[in-house]
mmCIF file of C-alpha atoms in Angstrom:
data_model
loop_
_atom_site.group_PDB
_atom_site.id
_atom_site.type_symbol
_atom_site.label_atom_id
_atom_site.label_comp_id
_atom_site.label_asym_id
_atom_site.label_seq_id
_atom_site.Cartn_x
_atom_site.Cartn_y
_atom_site.Cartn_z
ATOM 1 C CA MET J 296 -0.158 130.966 144.476
ATOM 2 C CA ALA J 297 -2.164 134.115 143.746
ATOM 3 C CA SER J 298 -5.422 133.935 141.846
ATOM 4 C CA SER J 299 -6.154 135.161 138.317
ATOM 5 C CA SER J 300 -9.120 137.033 139.837
ATOM 6 C CA LEU J 301 -6.626 139.758 140.863
ATOM 7 C CA LEU J 302 -6.295 140.704 137.167
ATOM 8 C CA VAL J 303 -10.012 140.732 136.323
ATOM 9 C CA GLY J 304 -11.265 144.022 134.901
ATOM 10 C CA SER J 305 -10.029 146.782 132.609
ATOM 11 C CA TRP J 306 -6.546 148.279 132.550
ATOM 12 C CA THR J 307 -5.192 151.256 130.579
ATOM 13 C CA TYR J 308 -2.208 149.806 128.719
ATOM 14 C CA ARG J 309 0.832 151.688 127.424
ATOM 15 C CA SER J 310 3.937 150.136 125.910
ATOM 16 C CA PHE J 311 7.255 151.832 125.324
ATOM 17 C CA ARG J 312 10.230 151.328 123.042
ATOM 18 C CA ASN J 313 13.294 150.271 125.022
ATOM 19 C CA ASP J 314 15.479 153.169 123.896
ATOM 20 C CA PRO J 315 18.015 154.216 126.563
ATOM 21 C CA THR J 316 18.670 157.618 124.935
ATOM 22 C CA PRO J 317 17.589 160.439 127.312
ATOM 23 C CA VAL J 318 14.758 162.623 126.013
ATOM 24 C CA ASP J 319 16.275 165.718 127.713
ATOM 25 C CA GLY J 320 12.854 167.281 128.311
ATOM 26 C CA ASP J 321 11.906 167.126 124.616
ATOM 27 C CA PRO J 322 8.177 166.211 124.426
ATOM 28 C CA GLN J 323 8.542 164.885 120.853
ATOM 29 C CA LYS J 324 11.342 162.531 121.878
ATOM 30 C CA ALA J 325 9.236 161.382 124.825
ATOM 31 C CA LEU J 326 6.210 160.721 122.590
ATOM 32 C CA GLY J 327 8.484 158.794 120.234
ATOM 33 C CA LEU J 328 9.008 156.231 122.984
ATOM 34 C CA PHE J 329 5.344 155.134 122.815
ATOM 35 C CA PHE J 330 4.904 151.787 121.075
ATOM 36 C CA ALA J 331 1.157 151.396 121.704
ATOM 37 C CA GLU J 332 -1.726 152.564 123.863
ATOM 38 C CA ALA J 333 -4.705 150.285 124.377
ATOM 39 C CA GLU J 334 -6.947 148.647 126.935
ATOM 40 C CA PHE J 335 -6.445 145.241 128.550
ATOM 41 C CA ARG J 336 -9.696 143.521 129.592
ATOM 42 C CA PHE J 337 -9.388 140.281 131.563
ATOM 43 C CA GLU J 338 -11.755 137.670 132.957
ATOM 44 C CA ALA J 339 -10.843 134.646 135.058
ATOM 45 C CA ILE J 340 -11.285 131.143 133.650
ATOM 46 C CA SER J 341 -9.854 129.332 136.668
ATOM 47 C CA LYS J 342 -7.688 130.211 139.645
ATOM 48 C CA THR J 343 -4.570 130.102 137.432
ATOM 49 C CA THR J 344 -5.862 130.937 133.939
ATOM 50 C CA PHE J 345 -7.569 133.930 132.388
ATOM 51 C CA LYS J 346 -8.575 135.297 129.008
ATOM 52 C CA GLY J 347 -9.206 138.690 127.570
ATOM 53 C CA VAL J 348 -8.443 141.183 124.851
ATOM 54 C CA ILE J 349 -6.085 144.015 124.170
ATOM 55 C CA ASP J 350 -8.022 146.602 122.175
ATOM 56 C CA TRP J 351 -6.712 149.847 120.667
ATOM 57 C CA GLY J 352 -9.957 150.952 119.028
ATOM 58 C CA SER J 353 -9.149 150.011 115.448
ATOM 59 C CA GLY J 354 -8.009 146.468 116.221
ATOM 60 C CA GLY J 355 -6.811 144.128 118.866
ATOM 61 C CA LEU J 356 -5.679 140.709 119.972
ATOM 62 C CA ASP J 357 -7.404 137.896 121.826
ATOM 63 C CA LEU J 358 -5.461 137.008 124.966
ATOM 64 C CA SER J 359 -4.973 133.805 126.925
ATOM 65 C CA GLY J 360 -2.928 133.899 130.093
ATOM 66 C CA GLU J 361 -1.753 132.014 133.103
ATOM 67 C CA ILE J 362 -0.698 133.003 136.585
ATOM 68 C CA ARG J 363 2.876 132.091 137.448
ATOM 69 C CA PRO J 364 4.528 131.782 140.853
ATOM 70 C CA GLY J 365 5.523 135.191 142.165
ATOM 71 C CA SER J 366 7.382 136.242 145.299
ATOM 72 C CA ALA J 367 6.566 137.910 148.605
ATOM 73 C CA ASP J 368 6.924 141.389 147.045
ATOM 74 C CA THR J 369 5.344 140.429 143.706
ATOM 75 C CA PRO J 370 2.683 137.824 144.459
ATOM 76 C CA VAL J 371 1.089 137.933 140.996
ATOM 77 C CA ALA J 372 3.192 137.105 137.946
ATOM 78 C CA PHE J 373 1.683 136.198 134.577
ATOM 79 C CA ALA J 374 2.356 135.115 131.008
ATOM 80 C CA ILE J 375 -0.013 136.004 128.169
ATOM 81 C CA VAL J 376 -0.185 135.039 124.505
ATOM 82 C CA GLY J 377 -2.045 137.490 122.266
ATOM 83 C CA VAL J 378 -3.200 136.365 118.817
ATOM 84 C CA GLY J 379 -4.763 138.369 116.026
ATOM 85 C CA ARG J 380 -8.391 137.964 115.117
ATOM 86 C CA PRO J 381 -9.083 135.961 111.928
ATOM 87 C CA GLY J 382 -10.306 138.176 109.099
ATOM 88 C CA SER J 383 -9.205 141.383 110.852
ATOM 89 C CA GLN J 384 -6.183 143.665 110.366
ATOM 90 C CA THR J 385 -4.434 141.657 113.103
ATOM 91 C CA ASP J 386 -4.961 138.253 111.454
ATOM 92 C CA GLY J 387 -1.723 136.262 111.870
ATOM 93 C CA TRP J 388 -0.247 138.517 114.560
ATOM 94 C CA GLU J 389 1.130 137.033 117.776
ATOM 95 C CA TYR J 390 2.616 138.792 120.796
ATOM 96 C CA ASP J 391 3.869 137.370 124.099
ATOM 97 C CA TYR J 392 3.532 139.335 127.346
ATOM 98 C CA ASN J 393 5.259 138.605 130.638
ATOM 99 C CA GLY J 394 4.771 140.673 133.757
ATOM 100 C CA CYS J 395 3.626 141.070 137.310
ATOM 101 C CA LEU J 396 1.398 143.141 139.530
ATOM 102 C CA ALA J 397 3.528 146.085 140.672
ATOM 103 C CA TYR J 398 4.633 146.187 144.287
ATOM 104 C CA GLU J 399 2.002 147.566 146.668
ATOM 105 C CA TRP J 400 3.696 150.029 149.001
ATOM 106 C CA PRO J 401 2.454 149.645 152.594
ATOM 107 C CA ALA J 402 2.614 153.418 153.233
ATOM 108 C CA ALA J 403 1.383 154.507 149.778
ATOM 109 C CA VAL J 404 -1.445 157.004 149.493
ATOM 110 C CA LYS J 405 -4.041 156.242 146.821
ATOM 111 C CA GLN J 406 -1.737 153.834 144.950
ATOM 112 C CA VAL J 407 -3.464 152.538 141.837
ATOM 113 C CA PRO J 408 -2.804 148.879 140.982
ATOM 114 C CA ALA J 409 -0.481 148.541 137.996
ATOM 115 C CA LEU J 410 0.839 145.723 135.832
ATOM 116 C CA VAL J 411 4.429 146.021 134.625
ATOM 117 C CA GLY J 412 6.299 143.854 132.194
ATOM 118 C CA SER J 413 7.644 143.306 128.729
ATOM 119 C CA LEU J 414 6.318 142.060 125.435
ATOM 120 C CA MET J 415 7.760 140.482 122.329
ATOM 121 C CA ARG J 416 6.461 140.252 118.785
ATOM 122 C CA ALA J 417 6.364 136.454 118.419
ATOM 123 C CA LYS J 418 5.501 136.354 114.697
ATOM 124 C CA PRO J 419 6.399 138.812 111.933
ATOM 125 C CA HIS J 420 3.618 140.955 110.463
ATOM 126 C CA ASN J 421 3.254 143.906 108.080
ATOM 127 C CA GLY J 422 6.983 143.821 107.311
ATOM 128 C CA ALA J 423 7.964 143.990 111.002
ATOM 129 C CA PRO J 424 10.196 141.113 112.132
ATOM 130 C CA ALA J 425 9.543 138.754 115.015
ATOM 131 C CA GLY J 426 11.629 139.271 118.130
ATOM 132 C CA TYR J 427 11.011 142.994 118.674
ATOM 133 C CA SER J 428 10.536 143.692 122.395
ATOM 134 C CA ALA J 429 9.195 146.604 124.412
ATOM 135 C CA SER J 430 8.151 147.361 128.005
ATOM 136 C CA PHE J 431 4.623 148.017 129.246
ATOM 137 C CA ILE J 432 2.670 149.471 132.125
ATOM 138 C CA ALA J 433 -1.071 148.932 132.575
ATOM 139 C CA VAL J 434 -3.013 150.835 135.254
ATOM 140 C CA ARG J 435 -6.322 149.525 136.626
ATOM 141 C CA LYS J 436 -9.318 151.546 135.455
ATOM 142 C CA GLN J 437 -11.765 152.549 138.178
#
């Protein structure tokens, strides 16, 4: 099993609404697909567990995660629970993240490590219901 140390560090995070409607080159439609932009920061607790934050400047969630069995092409899979910070604007929030380290192409030139996956709002907040899901990509910061 891969180690949580492979996730340690900072990642530029972007999530997207799962809307299959083509944007047809319209920049406004494309921007409308953004759900959130933030930064993941992870540190290893053990070989199979890690913690961190997702921070978007004006708020964030505390994260706890675990490494899950992957495959030959995707050796690092993970599950994360993000909870809001008590006394902050995110108090009571909870999101679940599931993903993997993107495939590393053997012949790629300057490929930047990326995390890909999906997320789900696990608890309702601010009038938004639980169960909403979106996709995300996070690219390792240098």
